[in-house]
Amino acid sequence: RTSIRSYNATISENPSMKEGDELVAKLQLDTLQTLIMFTNRGSFIYLPVFKLPEFKWKDIGQHVSNIVTMDSEEKIIAVYAVSDFKAEEYFFFTTANGMIKKTRLGDFEVSRYNRAMVAMSVKEDDELISVRKTCGKNEIAIGASNGRMVRFDENEIRSMGRSSSGVKGIDLDGATVVGAEVVEENQVVLIVTENGYGKQTVIDEYRKTHRGSKGVKALNVTEKNGPMASLKCLNPEDKLDLMIITDSG
């Protein structure tokens, strides 16, 4: 946590980080809010903002394990700021092996928060790769390494408790999930392949199917293209810059 004054006084938009770290979220908060952080092993950390130690923007800061007990092998994959746990909202979870689940936001309000707790039961050979906040009536898009994408209505699955392992979201046929997004009207789907190729397509060009199906072909996987590596849904009017980083940096 750093003050707006310290942030504005620093030239760099990104904080100092240790080698190998990557920025997961950068949020403007107030001290009445609560951070909910999710890890790749299906845990979540509940942390009131006022409990965060304050540093200068250029400082490396403190590891969250110094505040909350968590497994040393876990890494944080998503962070959300919550103002009202009574809001009619949900968290939507997706794993690499295609399991999905949605859970009410209110289920993550806890009174004791000295350790990481279960957000989703994830098998040993699987990991949580995506957590998105929804209103309960959104569309969901899930992309797989074999070039398939499933698009379905969120209301096809019911809300489940935190300890649930979820249900099948996509029939992978040996592939792995590379992206899961909440879909908004008129968005475009951006796909990037392992060999560095990309394409973007208006979401409505992909027909809706159903949860647990193989979906539709979103990418023709060839030796030239390589498998799908990432899938994102974007608003074309945002005019965002795209930065792609290879494994070698």
JSON list of N, CA and C in Angstrom, two decimals, residues 144-180:
[
{"chain": "A", "resi": 144, "resn": "ALA", "atom": "N", "xyz": [-9.29, -22.82, -25.09]},
{"chain": "A", "resi": 144, "resn": "ALA", "atom": "CA", "xyz": [-8.41, -23.95, -24.82]},
{"chain": "A", "resi": 144, "resn": "ALA", "atom": "C", "xyz": [-7.24, -23.97, -25.80]},
{"chain": "A", "resi": 145, "resn": "SER", "atom": "N", "xyz": [-6.17, -24.66, -25.40]},
{"chain": "A", "resi": 145, "resn": "SER", "atom": "CA", "xyz": [-4.95, -24.70, -26.21]},
{"chain": "A", "resi": 145, "resn": "SER", "atom": "C", "xyz": [-5.16, -25.35, -27.57]},
{"chain": "A", "resi": 146, "resn": "ASN", "atom": "N", "xyz": [-6.20, -26.18, -27.71]},
{"chain": "A", "resi": 146, "resn": "ASN", "atom": "CA", "xyz": [-6.47, -26.84, -28.99]},
{"chain": "A", "resi": 146, "resn": "ASN", "atom": "C", "xyz": [-7.25, -25.95, -29.97]},
{"chain": "A", "resi": 147, "resn": "GLY", "atom": "N", "xyz": [-7.44, -24.68, -29.61]},
{"chain": "A", "resi": 147, "resn": "GLY", "atom": "CA", "xyz": [-8.12, -23.73, -30.49]},
{"chain": "A", "resi": 147, "resn": "GLY", "atom": "C", "xyz": [-9.62, -23.67, -30.34]},
{"chain": "A", "resi": 148, "resn": "ARG", "atom": "N", "xyz": [-10.20, -24.45, -29.43]},
{"chain": "A", "resi": 148, "resn": "ARG", "atom": "CA", "xyz": [-11.64, -24.44, -29.22]},
{"chain": "A", "resi": 148, "resn": "ARG", "atom": "C", "xyz": [-12.02, -23.38, -28.18]},
{"chain": "A", "resi": 149, "resn": "MET", "atom": "N", "xyz": [-13.23, -22.85, -28.32]},
{"chain": "A", "resi": 149, "resn": "MET", "atom": "CA", "xyz": [-13.75, -21.88, -27.36]},
{"chain": "A", "resi": 149, "resn": "MET", "atom": "C", "xyz": [-15.21, -22.19, -27.09]},
{"chain": "A", "resi": 150, "resn": "VAL", "atom": "N", "xyz": [-15.59, -22.18, -25.83]},
{"chain": "A", "resi": 150, "resn": "VAL", "atom": "CA", "xyz": [-16.99, -22.38, -25.46]},
{"chain": "A", "resi": 150, "resn": "VAL", "atom": "C", "xyz": [-17.53, -21.06, -24.92]},
{"chain": "A", "resi": 151, "resn": "ARG", "atom": "N", "xyz": [-18.72, -20.70, -25.38]},
{"chain": "A", "resi": 151, "resn": "ARG", "atom": "CA", "xyz": [-19.39, -19.47, -24.96]},
{"chain": "A", "resi": 151, "resn": "ARG", "atom": "C", "xyz": [-20.78, -19.86, -24.47]},
{"chain": "A", "resi": 152, "resn": "PHE", "atom": "N", "xyz": [-21.11, -19.52, -23.23]},
{"chain": "A", "resi": 152, "resn": "PHE", "atom": "CA", "xyz": [-22.39, -19.94, -22.67]},
{"chain": "A", "resi": 152, "resn": "PHE", "atom": "C", "xyz": [-22.89, -18.94, -21.64]},
{"chain": "A", "resi": 153, "resn": "ASP", "atom": "N", "xyz": [-24.17, -19.06, -21.29]},
{"chain": "A", "resi": 153, "resn": "ASP", "atom": "CA", "xyz": [-24.77, -18.19, -20.29]},
{"chain": "A", "resi": 153, "resn": "ASP", "atom": "C", "xyz": [-24.35, -18.65, -18.89]},
{"chain": "A", "resi": 154, "resn": "GLU", "atom": "N", "xyz": [-23.98, -17.69, -18.07]},
{"chain": "A", "resi": 154, "resn": "GLU", "atom": "CA", "xyz": [-23.55, -17.99, -16.71]},
{"chain": "A", "resi": 154, "resn": "GLU", "atom": "C", "xyz": [-24.63, -18.70, -15.90]},
{"chain": "A", "resi": 155, "resn": "ASN", "atom": "N", "xyz": [-25.91, -18.41, -16.20]},
{"chain": "A", "resi": 155, "resn": "ASN", "atom": "CA", "xyz": [-27.00, -19.01, -15.42]},
{"chain": "A", "resi": 155, "resn": "ASN", "atom": "C", "xyz": [-27.17, -20.50, -15.69]},
{"chain": "A", "resi": 156, "resn": "GLU", "atom": "N", "xyz": [-26.31, -21.08, -16.54]},
{"chain": "A", "resi": 156, "resn": "GLU", "atom": "CA", "xyz": [-26.33, -22.53, -16.73]},
{"chain": "A", "resi": 156, "resn": "GLU", "atom": "C", "xyz": [-25.78, -23.27, -15.50]},
{"chain": "A", "resi": 157, "resn": "ILE", "atom": "N", "xyz": [-25.08, -22.55, -14.64]},
{"chain": "A", "resi": 157, "resn": "ILE", "atom": "CA", "xyz": [-24.58, -23.20, -13.42]},
{"chain": "A", "resi": 157, "resn": "ILE", "atom": "C", "xyz": [-25.11, -22.46, -12.20]},
{"chain": "A", "resi": 158, "resn": "ARG", "atom": "N", "xyz": [-25.40, -23.22, -11.17]},
{"chain": "A", "resi": 158, "resn": "ARG", "atom": "CA", "xyz": [-25.91, -22.62, -9.93]},
{"chain": "A", "resi": 158, "resn": "ARG", "atom": "C", "xyz": [-24.74, -22.16, -9.05]},
{"chain": "A", "resi": 159, "resn": "SER", "atom": "N", "xyz": [-25.05, -21.34, -8.10]},
{"chain": "A", "resi": 159, "resn": "SER", "atom": "CA", "xyz": [-24.04, -20.91, -7.13]},
{"chain": "A", "resi": 159, "resn": "SER", "atom": "C", "xyz": [-23.67, -22.06, -6.21]},
{"chain": "A", "resi": 160, "resn": "MET", "atom": "N", "xyz": [-22.38, -22.20, -5.93]},
{"chain": "A", "resi": 160, "resn": "MET", "atom": "CA", "xyz": [-21.88, -23.28, -5.07]},
{"chain": "A", "resi": 160, "resn": "MET", "atom": "C", "xyz": [-21.07, -22.71, -3.92]},
{"chain": "A", "resi": 161, "resn": "GLY", "atom": "N", "xyz": [-20.91, -23.52, -2.88]},
{"chain": "A", "resi": 161, "resn": "GLY", "atom": "CA", "xyz": [-20.15, -23.12, -1.70]},
{"chain": "A", "resi": 161, "resn": "GLY", "atom": "C", "xyz": [-18.66, -23.07, -1.97]},
{"chain": "A", "resi": 162, "resn": "ARG", "atom": "N", "xyz": [-17.93, -22.50, -1.02]},
{"chain": "A", "resi": 162, "resn": "ARG", "atom": "CA", "xyz": [-16.49, -22.31, -1.20]},
{"chain": "A", "resi": 162, "resn": "ARG", "atom": "C", "xyz": [-15.73, -23.63, -1.31]},
{"chain": "A", "resi": 163, "resn": "SER", "atom": "N", "xyz": [-16.18, -24.67, -0.64]},
{"chain": "A", "resi": 163, "resn": "SER", "atom": "CA", "xyz": [-15.43, -25.94, -0.63]},
{"chain": "A", "resi": 163, "resn": "SER", "atom": "C", "xyz": [-15.71, -26.81, -1.86]},
{"chain": "A", "resi": 164, "resn": "SER", "atom": "N", "xyz": [-16.65, -26.40, -2.70]},
{"chain": "A", "resi": 164, "resn": "SER", "atom": "CA", "xyz": [-17.01, -27.19, -3.88]},
{"chain": "A", "resi": 164, "resn": "SER", "atom": "C", "xyz": [-15.88, -27.18, -4.91]},
{"chain": "A", "resi": 165, "resn": "SER", "atom": "N", "xyz": [-15.78, -28.27, -5.68]},
{"chain": "A", "resi": 165, "resn": "SER", "atom": "CA", "xyz": [-14.77, -28.36, -6.74]},
{"chain": "A", "resi": 165, "resn": "SER", "atom": "C", "xyz": [-15.33, -27.93, -8.09]},
{"chain": "A", "resi": 166, "resn": "GLY", "atom": "N", "xyz": [-16.63, -27.61, -8.16]},
{"chain": "A", "resi": 166, "resn": "GLY", "atom": "CA", "xyz": [-17.22, -27.10, -9.37]},
{"chain": "A", "resi": 166, "resn": "GLY", "atom": "C", "xyz": [-17.69, -28.18, -10.33]},
{"chain": "A", "resi": 167, "resn": "VAL", "atom": "N", "xyz": [-17.94, -27.79, -11.58]},
{"chain": "A", "resi": 167, "resn": "VAL", "atom": "CA", "xyz": [-18.45, -28.68, -12.62]},
{"chain": "A", "resi": 167, "resn": "VAL", "atom": "C", "xyz": [-17.61, -28.46, -13.89]},
{"chain": "A", "resi": 168, "resn": "LYS", "atom": "N", "xyz": [-17.78, -29.37, -14.86]},
{"chain": "A", "resi": 168, "resn": "LYS", "atom": "CA", "xyz": [-17.02, -29.24, -16.10]},
{"chain": "A", "resi": 168, "resn": "LYS", "atom": "C", "xyz": [-17.52, -28.04, -16.90]},
{"chain": "A", "resi": 169, "resn": "GLY", "atom": "N", "xyz": [-16.56, -27.19, -17.32]},
{"chain": "A", "resi": 169, "resn": "GLY", "atom": "CA", "xyz": [-16.93, -26.02, -18.10]},
{"chain": "A", "resi": 169, "resn": "GLY", "atom": "C", "xyz": [-16.73, -26.20, -19.58]},
{"chain": "A", "resi": 170, "resn": "ILE", "atom": "N", "xyz": [-15.75, -27.03, -19.97]},
{"chain": "A", "resi": 170, "resn": "ILE", "atom": "CA", "xyz": [-15.44, -27.25, -21.37]},
{"chain": "A", "resi": 170, "resn": "ILE", "atom": "C", "xyz": [-14.86, -28.65, -21.53]},
{"chain": "A", "resi": 171, "resn": "ASP", "atom": "N", "xyz": [-15.23, -29.32, -22.62]},
{"chain": "A", "resi": 171, "resn": "ASP", "atom": "CA", "xyz": [-14.68, -30.63, -22.94]},
{"chain": "A", "resi": 171, "resn": "ASP", "atom": "C", "xyz": [-13.34, -30.40, -23.63]},
{"chain": "A", "resi": 172, "resn": "LEU", "atom": "N", "xyz": [-12.25, -30.69, -22.94]},
{"chain": "A", "resi": 172, "resn": "LEU", "atom": "CA", "xyz": [-10.93, -30.31, -23.43]},
{"chain": "A", "resi": 172, "resn": "LEU", "atom": "C", "xyz": [-10.29, -31.32, -24.38]},
{"chain": "A", "resi": 173, "resn": "ASP", "atom": "N", "xyz": [-10.67, -32.58, -24.27]},
{"chain": "A", "resi": 173, "resn": "ASP", "atom": "CA", "xyz": [-10.12, -33.61, -25.16]},
{"chain": "A", "resi": 173, "resn": "ASP", "atom": "C", "xyz": [-8.59, -33.57, -25.16]},
{"chain": "A", "resi": 174, "resn": "GLY", "atom": "N", "xyz": [-8.00, -33.50, -23.96]},
{"chain": "A", "resi": 174, "resn": "GLY", "atom": "CA", "xyz": [-6.55, -33.52, -23.81]},
{"chain": "A", "resi": 174, "resn": "GLY", "atom": "C", "xyz": [-5.87, -32.16, -23.81]},
{"chain": "A", "resi": 175, "resn": "ALA", "atom": "N", "xyz": [-6.60, -31.10, -24.11]},
{"chain": "A", "resi": 175, "resn": "ALA", "atom": "CA", "xyz": [-6.03, -29.75, -24.12]},
{"chain": "A", "resi": 175, "resn": "ALA", "atom": "C", "xyz": [-6.07, -29.14, -22.72]},
{"chain": "A", "resi": 176, "resn": "THR", "atom": "N", "xyz": [-5.64, -27.90, -22.59]},
{"chain": "A", "resi": 176, "resn": "THR", "atom": "CA", "xyz": [-5.73, -27.17, -21.32]},
{"chain": "A", "resi": 176, "resn": "THR", "atom": "C", "xyz": [-6.37, -25.80, -21.56]},
{"chain": "A", "resi": 177, "resn": "VAL", "atom": "N", "xyz": [-7.00, -25.27, -20.53]},
{"chain": "A", "resi": 177, "resn": "VAL", "atom": "CA", "xyz": [-7.61, -23.94, -20.61]},
{"chain": "A", "resi": 177, "resn": "VAL", "atom": "C", "xyz": [-6.52, -22.87, -20.57]},
{"chain": "A", "resi": 178, "resn": "VAL", "atom": "N", "xyz": [-6.61, -21.89, -21.47]},
{"chain": "A", "resi": 178, "resn": "VAL", "atom": "CA", "xyz": [-5.62, -20.81, -21.50]},
{"chain": "A", "resi": 178, "resn": "VAL", "atom": "C", "xyz": [-6.24, -19.45, -21.17]},
{"chain": "A", "resi": 179, "resn": "GLY", "atom": "N", "xyz": [-7.57, -19.38, -21.07]},
{"chain": "A", "resi": 179, "resn": "GLY", "atom": "CA", "xyz": [-8.20, -18.12, -20.74]},
{"chain": "A", "resi": 179, "resn": "GLY", "atom": "C", "xyz": [-9.68, -18.28, -20.48]},
{"chain": "A", "resi": 180, "resn": "ALA", "atom": "N", "xyz": [-10.21, -17.49, -19.55]},
{"chain": "A", "resi": 180, "resn": "ALA", "atom": "CA", "xyz": [-11.64, -17.49, -19.24]},
{"chain": "A", "resi": 180, "resn": "ALA", "atom": "C", "xyz": [-12.06, -16.05, -18.96]}
]
